[in-house]
XYZ file of C-alpha atoms in Angstrom:
579
model
C -0.038 0.029 -0.021
C 1.508 3.357 -0.861
C 2.465 6.037 1.721
C 1.289 9.642 1.488
C 3.136 12.550 3.064
C 0.799 14.541 5.093
C 2.161 17.903 6.393
C 1.305 18.650 9.950
C 2.118 21.279 12.442
C 4.213 20.270 15.355
C 2.799 20.873 18.828
C 4.610 22.625 21.574
C 5.676 19.385 23.080
C 7.357 18.332 19.779
C 9.914 21.048 19.489
C 8.377 24.107 18.064
C 5.190 25.816 16.764
C 4.558 26.623 13.114
C 6.986 24.169 11.616
C 5.579 21.863 9.064
C 7.062 18.356 8.832
C 6.153 15.376 6.720
C 4.352 12.709 8.521
C 3.462 9.382 6.920
C -0.162 8.488 7.301
C -1.374 5.173 5.816
C -4.965 5.293 4.299
C -7.270 2.508 4.938
C -10.280 1.366 3.079
C -13.829 0.765 4.382
C -16.080 -0.812 1.808
C -15.285 0.894 -1.589
C -13.906 4.253 -0.352
C -10.621 5.281 1.171
C -10.658 7.224 4.534
C -8.021 8.852 6.412
C -7.660 8.500 10.242
C -7.851 11.616 12.308
C -5.198 12.020 15.121
C -6.528 12.024 18.771
C -6.113 15.174 20.742
C -3.785 14.432 23.510
C -1.104 16.204 25.707
C 1.208 15.361 28.553
C -1.434 16.482 30.897
C -4.037 13.975 29.969
C -6.821 14.082 27.488
C -9.060 16.880 26.532
C -12.067 15.033 25.518
C -15.228 17.209 25.735
C -17.913 14.750 24.750
C -21.097 15.454 26.738
C -22.684 12.929 29.003
C -21.151 10.054 31.080
C -19.220 7.366 29.178
C -19.400 3.549 29.497
C -18.842 2.514 33.053
C -18.941 6.051 34.498
C -21.410 8.044 36.501
C -22.128 11.742 36.167
C -19.569 12.547 39.007
C -16.719 10.160 37.912
C -13.246 11.591 38.272
C -10.187 9.478 37.104
C -8.031 8.966 40.175
C -5.135 6.716 39.175
C -4.234 6.533 35.467
C -1.506 4.615 33.718
C 0.771 6.580 31.351
C 0.952 5.597 27.612
C 4.127 7.174 26.443
C 4.037 5.663 22.862
C 0.530 7.012 22.235
C 1.319 10.525 23.666
C 4.661 10.824 21.671
C 3.277 9.475 18.395
C -0.585 9.817 18.543
C -1.794 7.599 15.652
C -4.907 8.445 13.771
C -8.126 6.968 14.913
C -9.092 4.209 12.481
C -12.702 4.354 13.582
C -13.327 8.000 12.559
C -13.146 9.446 9.039
C -11.061 12.535 8.394
C -13.034 15.581 7.784
C -11.193 17.773 5.412
C -13.029 20.945 6.617
C -12.392 20.139 10.304
C -8.723 19.725 10.731
C -7.185 17.673 13.443
C -5.611 19.219 16.591
C -2.296 18.910 15.002
C -3.552 21.260 12.318
C -5.102 23.546 14.876
C -3.882 27.154 14.939
C -1.696 28.392 17.805
C -4.605 29.868 19.799
C -6.157 26.451 20.290
C -3.253 24.598 21.772
C -4.159 21.901 24.329
C -1.877 23.477 26.864
C -4.084 26.479 27.096
C -7.177 24.558 27.987
C -5.526 23.377 31.245
C -4.271 26.639 32.583
C -0.554 25.700 32.334
C 1.734 28.523 33.601
C 5.393 27.602 33.292
C 6.740 29.858 35.968
C 9.324 29.340 38.547
C 7.921 28.531 42.064
C 7.371 31.695 44.271
C 9.798 32.041 47.013
C 8.861 35.482 48.282
C 6.534 36.287 51.175
C 3.616 34.459 49.582
C 1.615 31.932 51.630
C 3.845 28.978 50.473
C 6.078 28.066 47.546
C 3.863 26.851 44.694
C 5.582 23.573 44.345
C 5.398 22.570 48.011
C 1.635 22.585 48.533
C 0.732 19.371 46.796
C 0.294 16.419 49.133
C 2.464 13.361 48.209
C 0.925 11.354 45.532
C -1.291 14.173 44.197
C -0.421 16.501 41.296
C -1.722 19.906 40.188
C -2.817 20.177 36.558
C -1.403 23.569 36.139
C 2.108 23.056 37.704
C 5.103 24.055 35.548
C 6.546 21.180 33.550
C 9.642 19.774 34.724
C 12.569 18.242 32.890
C 12.045 14.416 33.007
C 12.175 11.556 30.466
C 9.798 11.555 27.523
C 7.840 8.629 28.983
C 6.838 10.298 32.219
C 4.157 13.041 32.786
C 3.325 15.736 35.130
C -0.294 14.695 35.135
C -1.967 11.297 34.832
C -2.465 11.055 31.046
C -4.856 8.249 30.390
C -6.131 8.916 26.917
C -9.360 6.939 27.441
C -10.826 8.909 30.327
C -13.381 11.837 30.166
C -12.922 14.966 32.126
C -16.368 16.423 32.300
C -17.606 19.090 34.905
C -20.749 17.893 36.479
C -23.651 19.723 38.067
C -22.556 18.644 41.540
C -19.044 20.006 41.078
C -20.420 23.262 39.726
C -22.708 23.747 42.831
C -19.709 22.819 45.057
C -17.619 25.518 43.505
C -20.260 28.199 43.567
C -21.011 27.567 47.304
C -17.236 27.641 48.108
C -16.691 30.863 46.281
C -19.780 32.278 47.983
C -18.402 31.616 51.351
C -14.690 32.553 50.690
C -15.162 35.170 47.993
C -11.856 34.404 46.216
C -10.053 31.124 45.717
C -7.693 29.358 43.344
C -8.281 26.051 41.734
C -5.652 24.437 43.950
C -7.535 25.616 47.094
C -10.890 24.489 45.757
C -9.437 21.080 44.897
C -8.051 20.688 48.434
C -11.291 21.879 50.024
C -13.918 20.136 47.785
C -12.293 17.052 46.359
C -9.309 16.025 48.547
C -9.558 12.433 47.278
C -8.648 13.524 43.743
C -5.153 12.969 42.768
C -4.959 16.243 40.742
C -7.122 19.411 40.199
C -7.823 18.949 36.483
C -11.515 18.567 36.935
C -11.683 21.520 39.301
C -10.029 23.590 36.678
C -12.349 22.365 34.006
C -15.309 23.223 36.243
C -14.250 26.732 36.716
C -13.753 27.049 33.004
C -17.217 25.785 32.283
C -18.582 28.320 34.988
C -16.676 30.993 33.330
C -18.262 30.269 29.987
C -21.627 30.571 31.481
C -20.841 33.857 33.108
C -21.011 32.681 36.808
C -17.249 33.174 37.644
C -14.464 35.424 36.359
C -10.673 35.456 36.738
C -9.766 38.400 38.913
C -6.020 38.236 38.819
C -3.017 35.896 38.613
C -0.968 35.318 41.655
C 2.803 35.308 41.911
C 2.858 31.487 41.908
C 1.028 31.540 38.583
C -2.390 30.479 39.921
C -5.501 32.096 38.653
C -7.629 33.641 41.304
C -11.326 33.115 40.711
C -14.289 35.194 41.993
C -18.061 35.211 41.477
C -19.812 37.464 38.938
C -22.970 39.262 39.859
C -24.886 36.520 38.212
C -22.787 33.726 39.986
C -23.332 35.646 43.263
C -27.037 35.500 43.031
C -26.824 31.755 42.130
C -24.502 30.948 45.084
C -26.802 32.775 47.399
C -29.666 30.482 46.461
C -27.406 27.359 46.938
C -26.096 28.302 50.389
C -28.295 27.539 53.487
C -29.719 30.522 55.250
C -27.556 29.845 58.307
C -24.401 30.509 56.172
C -23.558 34.179 55.515
C -22.541 34.818 51.855
C -19.469 36.993 51.277
C -19.575 40.376 49.586
C -19.572 40.542 45.822
C -16.232 41.441 44.157
C -17.602 43.793 41.344
C -15.656 43.953 38.183
C -13.941 47.335 37.656
C -13.496 48.872 34.095
C -11.062 51.398 32.942
C -11.886 54.397 30.654
C -11.756 52.172 27.623
C -14.107 49.614 29.143
C -11.357 47.011 29.779
C -11.337 45.012 32.956
C -8.912 46.366 35.656
C -6.855 43.713 37.290
C -6.490 43.877 40.999
C -2.807 43.764 41.351
C -3.028 44.331 45.176
C -4.495 40.905 45.950
C -4.500 40.474 49.734
C -2.181 37.602 50.530
C -3.995 37.416 53.965
C -7.167 36.375 52.151
C -5.249 33.744 50.260
C -3.757 32.256 53.466
C -7.258 32.235 55.098
C -8.805 30.414 52.103
C -5.901 27.882 52.112
C -6.240 27.262 55.845
C -9.858 26.378 55.405
C -8.946 24.171 52.501
C -6.249 22.205 54.174
C -8.414 21.648 57.310
C -11.392 20.609 55.282
C -9.269 18.273 53.243
C -8.083 16.644 56.536
C -11.679 15.944 57.610
C -12.304 18.973 59.961
C -15.800 19.923 58.941
C -17.040 20.627 55.398
C -17.023 23.785 53.224
C -20.402 24.689 54.733
C -18.863 24.552 58.249
C -16.697 27.617 57.673
C -17.579 31.405 57.760
C -15.291 34.339 57.375
C -15.109 37.583 59.397
C -17.790 36.743 61.916
C -18.422 39.682 64.461
C -18.136 39.232 68.187
C -19.593 42.336 69.745
C -18.305 43.414 73.206
C -20.250 45.533 75.629
C -17.534 48.348 75.727
C -18.110 49.124 71.921
C -15.484 46.948 70.317
C -16.145 44.163 67.810
C -13.650 41.417 67.449
C -13.740 39.782 64.046
C -12.494 36.254 63.537
C -10.718 35.481 60.243
C -12.334 31.994 60.270
C -14.984 30.187 62.274
C -15.808 26.549 62.090
C -19.128 25.063 63.316
C -19.100 21.311 62.854
C -21.134 19.591 65.647
C -20.465 16.137 64.240
C -16.744 16.606 63.623
C -13.873 15.675 65.985
C -13.412 19.430 66.574
C -17.027 20.790 66.786
C -16.108 24.496 66.926
C -12.970 26.619 66.519
C -11.923 30.214 65.810
C -8.926 30.803 63.623
C -6.636 33.805 63.270
C -4.201 33.866 60.281
C -1.152 35.914 60.859
C 1.450 36.533 58.088
C 4.002 37.726 60.777
C 2.917 41.225 60.072
C 0.944 42.250 63.235
C 2.625 43.023 66.597
C 2.435 40.297 69.199
C 0.623 42.632 71.494
C -2.241 42.698 68.991
C -2.485 39.002 69.100
C -2.658 39.022 72.814
C -5.331 41.704 72.777
C -7.362 39.392 70.530
C -7.126 36.712 73.080
C -8.146 39.219 75.783
C -11.173 40.190 73.705
C -12.178 36.677 72.987
C -11.905 35.982 76.658
C -14.234 38.877 77.459
C -16.724 37.757 74.868
C -16.748 34.231 76.244
C -17.572 35.555 79.669
C -20.616 37.404 78.488
C -23.894 36.168 80.109
C -26.942 34.987 78.086
C -29.771 37.481 77.948
C -31.840 35.890 80.614
C -29.055 34.394 82.803
C -29.087 35.123 86.566
C -25.744 36.739 87.423
C -26.006 35.769 91.094
C -26.324 32.079 90.285
C -23.458 32.323 87.699
C -21.250 33.928 90.299
C -22.165 31.210 92.893
C -21.417 28.395 90.434
C -18.087 29.988 89.565
C -17.235 30.435 93.333
C -18.114 26.869 94.017
C -16.100 25.705 90.919
C -18.861 23.762 89.489
C -16.946 23.520 86.204
C -19.176 23.102 83.176
C -22.234 24.325 85.022
C -20.803 27.728 84.813
C -21.059 27.786 81.054
C -24.937 27.280 81.249
C -25.101 30.911 82.063
C -22.999 32.136 79.266
C -23.755 33.518 75.760
C -21.229 31.534 73.627
C -23.063 28.055 74.024
C -26.026 29.591 72.268
C -23.946 30.448 69.175
C -21.327 27.693 68.952
C -21.878 23.883 69.486
C -20.602 22.200 72.618
C -16.851 21.486 72.273
C -16.938 18.275 74.281
C -13.939 19.495 76.341
C -13.690 21.869 79.167
C -12.992 25.453 78.469
C -14.138 27.954 75.886
C -14.064 27.647 72.051
C -10.580 26.904 71.045
C -8.622 29.668 69.223
C -6.005 28.643 66.619
C -3.282 30.989 65.307
C -2.023 30.059 61.890
C 1.303 31.666 60.969
C 2.696 31.907 57.450
C 5.316 33.909 55.623
C 8.732 35.268 56.579
C 11.274 32.684 57.967
C 10.791 29.684 60.157
C 13.000 31.313 62.741
C 10.717 34.436 62.794
C 7.576 32.301 63.040
C 9.072 30.229 65.858
C 10.068 33.347 67.724
C 6.583 34.787 67.362
C 4.972 31.675 68.780
C 7.295 31.794 71.795
C 6.597 35.435 72.509
C 2.799 34.868 72.128
C 3.016 31.993 74.668
C 4.856 34.152 77.275
C 2.588 37.206 76.771
C -0.791 35.467 76.749
C -0.067 32.842 79.490
C -2.997 34.173 81.772
C -5.697 33.524 79.169
C -4.774 29.832 78.320
C -3.052 28.479 81.374
C -5.939 27.624 83.584
C -5.940 27.436 87.404
C -5.108 24.522 89.770
C -7.915 23.021 91.728
C -7.449 24.505 95.317
C -8.334 22.817 98.687
C -9.306 19.400 97.247
C -6.464 17.333 98.889
C -2.738 16.725 98.569
C -1.186 15.279 95.453
C -3.620 16.916 93.069
C -1.806 18.531 90.012
C -4.735 18.682 87.661
C -5.661 22.076 86.192
C -9.083 23.698 85.944
C -9.588 24.718 82.257
C -13.160 25.646 82.449
C -12.448 29.457 82.432
C -9.481 29.177 80.050
C -9.177 29.663 76.186
C -7.462 26.624 74.502
C -4.837 28.223 72.211
C -3.077 26.083 69.483
C -0.588 27.326 66.912
C 0.544 26.056 63.638
C 2.228 27.113 60.331
C 0.829 26.828 56.841
C 4.371 25.812 55.648
C 4.414 22.946 58.213
C 1.109 21.709 57.232
C 1.857 21.528 53.586
C 5.127 19.845 54.186
C 3.655 17.118 56.391
C 2.527 13.929 54.536
C -0.703 13.938 56.619
C -1.436 17.602 56.029
C -3.486 19.181 58.787
C -4.343 15.813 60.250
C -0.732 15.263 61.122
C 1.299 16.251 64.146
C 1.445 19.957 63.048
C -0.306 21.596 66.024
C 1.154 22.784 69.310
C -0.899 23.707 72.453
C 0.442 26.781 74.090
C 1.851 25.616 77.400
C 3.276 22.356 75.869
C 6.360 21.542 74.146
C 5.520 18.672 71.734
C 3.850 18.931 68.384
C 0.586 16.949 68.321
C -2.441 16.346 66.133
C -5.302 18.905 66.482
C -7.514 16.491 68.614
C -4.434 15.636 70.824
C -3.546 19.309 71.320
C -7.049 20.304 72.190
C -7.678 17.382 74.658
C -6.973 18.061 78.362
C -5.311 14.911 79.884
C -4.328 17.013 82.776
C -7.763 18.545 83.264
C -10.993 17.124 84.586
C -10.079 13.431 83.850
C -6.860 13.768 85.808
C -8.484 15.576 88.590
C -11.269 12.874 88.913
C -8.478 10.300 89.224
C -6.395 12.178 91.578
C -9.480 13.193 93.738
C -10.519 9.585 94.116
C -6.967 8.678 95.088
C -6.713 11.640 97.475
C -10.020 10.636 99.041
C -8.799 7.132 99.566
C -5.703 8.229 101.326
C -7.712 10.618 103.450
C -10.001 7.972 104.527
C -7.122 5.693 105.367
C -5.537 8.370 107.423
C -8.796 9.123 109.202
C -9.322 5.440 109.825
C -5.953 4.985 111.271
C -6.321 7.873 113.487
C -9.679 6.663 114.619
C -8.268 3.163 115.185
C -5.532 4.654 117.460
C -8.312 6.185 119.640
C -10.372 3.063 120.004
C -10.751 2.197 123.737
C -9.180 -1.144 125.101
C -10.981 -3.399 127.572
C -9.386 -3.107 131.091
C -10.329 -6.783 131.861
C -9.400 -8.810 128.720
C -7.368 -6.170 126.880
C -9.457 -6.526 123.600
C -10.403 -3.426 121.500
C -14.009 -2.309 121.635
C -16.201 -3.098 118.561
C -17.710 -0.201 116.499
C -21.140 -0.876 118.014
C -19.758 -0.766 121.619
C -17.788 2.335 120.758
C -20.688 4.145 119.215
C -22.885 3.255 122.141
C -20.414 4.738 124.574
C -20.068 7.895 122.416
C -23.856 8.240 122.180
C -24.346 8.072 125.928
C -21.950 10.757 126.822
C -19.582 11.029 129.728
C -22.314 11.998 132.206
C -23.807 8.643 132.013
C -20.495 6.731 132.347
C -19.813 3.978 135.008
C -16.981 1.659 135.621
C -18.450 -0.784 133.049
C -17.541 1.648 130.430
C -14.094 0.381 130.391
C -15.294 -3.098 129.559
C -15.733 -4.380 126.114
C -19.243 -5.964 125.292
C -18.529 -9.608 126.297
C -16.834 -8.555 129.508
C -19.642 -6.238 130.349
C -22.184 -8.980 129.641
C -20.255 -11.265 131.819
C -19.965 -8.718 134.614
C -23.780 -8.175 134.625
C -24.441 -11.842 134.482
C -22.071 -12.323 137.588
C -23.945 -9.479 139.383
C -27.239 -11.162 138.668
C -26.142 -14.400 139.883
C -24.947 -12.813 143.108
C -28.248 -11.004 143.567
C -30.127 -14.311 142.944
C -27.865 -16.083 145.490
C -28.524 -13.302 148.012
C -32.205 -13.484 147.498
C -32.288 -17.167 148.121
C -30.153 -16.993 151.245
C -32.502 -14.180 152.614
C -35.505 -16.239 151.902
C -34.049 -19.315 153.532
C -33.150 -17.214 156.605
C -36.611 -15.863 156.776
C -38.096 -19.418 156.531
C -35.953 -20.597 159.440
C -36.877 -17.644 161.591
C -40.550 -18.280 160.994
C -40.187 -21.970 161.862
C -38.379 -21.040 165.152
C -41.105 -18.725 166.037
C -43.741 -21.345 165.561
C -41.863 -23.775 167.769
C -41.609 -21.248 170.642
C -45.476 -20.872 170.853
C -46.198 -24.743 171.510
C -46.301 -26.264 175.041
C -44.704 -29.580 176.455
C -47.143 -31.701 174.650
C -47.283 -29.621 171.453
C -50.291 -27.609 172.192
C -50.777 -23.960 172.092
C -50.841 -22.083 175.175
C-alpha cells in the first residue's frame, strides 16, 4: 500500500510551533472508499475530551484517580481508524496556535514563588497528588506531570459546579488548587476542578480576577454567580460580599494587582483543614463579628461550626507575621471577654455562685457563647488557633514563643485549690484553649492538617489537632487524683480513729464499733465503771452480778423461813399444844 506525506504542524511538546514536517499516514479502506484516520487530541497533561454525558462504566460525577501513562501514544498519537477524516475540520495537529491543548488546562510555566507569599507553589501538593497547572519539569519523555490516560473523560458535573459556587460564595476568592483541596481532597489532581471553573466562566458565573505570583488564577463570582450561590447556600451561612468587576476608561477590565495575601492564607487554611476531615466547606464562615459591651467588635478570620466533627467548633486567626504580638494578645483578651458574656436571661447571682463553688461546666450554662457555637466536648471555651505563614521559620518560631509568654494568663488555667494533697490537675473551664501552627509545616507534612503539626500553648511537643485540644491534665486527671486523695484521706482518718479506739481493762481487747458508738452516744455524764469493759466482759460482769443477787435472795428467803419456823416452835407447850 503506498504512503502519503501529510504535512502537519508540530505541537509545543514536539519542539516548536509553526514548523511543518512530513508525516507518513497510511490510508485505509472501508467498503469501496478510502478514508483517512484523524489524530487523537492528547497532551502530557491528559486527554481533553469534551464529549457530553457520562461514558461507559462512569457516573455523572466520575473523576479518574489513578491513570497509567501511555508514552508511545502520547509521543506518536496515531490516527483513529474508526473515525473518517473531515477535510473541513482539521485535526488538533492542524489547529492554530490559539487552540493549543496546553491553554485549555491553565498551564503557567513559571518558577516557584519564594517571596513572602503563603507557600512556595511547588510545596503545596500532598504526596501522590499533582496539580494540573504546575510548571513542566525536565524529565524523560515517557513520564508525565499529570496522569495522562487517553481513554478517560474530564467532564465538569452539576454537583461540582454547585460545590464551586458555594465555596466561592463563602470565601469570595479562591484558586483552583484551594478549591481542589477543600472540595475534592480524594482526587489526585485538580484537572476537573479547573475544567469546572472554565465551564462556569463560559456561563458567566465566575471570572478570573487576577493571577498570583505563583502563577495560579484567582477566581471570583460574577454578579450572576453571586445570586446563584446565594440560592445554593443555606440560610444559616452568610455569603461573602460581591467582588464587582472594575473597568477602565476604555471599558477594559482592571486587574486587581494588590491581591490580599492574607485572604489567600485564610482560604488555604480552610482548604487544608477541610481536606483533613475537619468539617465541610459549609462549616466555615469568614469575618464573623463578636460584639463586646464596651463598643469593640472582634472579627474572626475563620470560624468553624461542625457539631459532628472531631473538633465541633474553632476560631482561627491567620497571621502573616505582620501584626505586633501585643495585638495577638489583645485578640485573646477580647475573645476571653466575649466568652464571659452572660446569656440574655441568665441570673448573674447564680453564675457567680457556680463560679465560686467551682462547678466546672455548669458555669457555662449561664454564658452566651454556647447559644452560638456547638458544645466543644472539652472543658474550656471555644478553642482559638493561630495559623502563621510567611517570613522565615525562625521568625515564626520566635513569634509563637513570644505569644506563649505574653498570653499565659488566658490559656493556662488554674489549679484546683483545697481538694486534697497530691492533686496536680488544672481547671480549664475558665480558660481559652490556644493552639498554633504554620501553613508551611502543614503543607510539608505527608498527613497535612491531620498530622502532628499543632502545638498547644503551654506544651512543648507537636501533636495532632485533637490531641492538642484534649486536656489529659484537666477534669479526667482531677477525677483520678481526687479519688486517690479521698482514699488516702479515708485511710488516714481510719488509722487515727483506730488509734483512739478504747481497750477493755479486763481482757485487753479493743472495743467493737457498736460498743464504741454506744458509749459515744451516751456521753460521759452517764458513764460508769463498766464503760471500760468491752461488750463480752460487760455481759459477763452483769451476769455475775445477777447471779450474786439471785444467791443473796435465796439466802435471805432461807433465813426468813428458818426464823418463821423457830417462832412457831416457841409458841407450843410440852405436849405440842398452844398455850
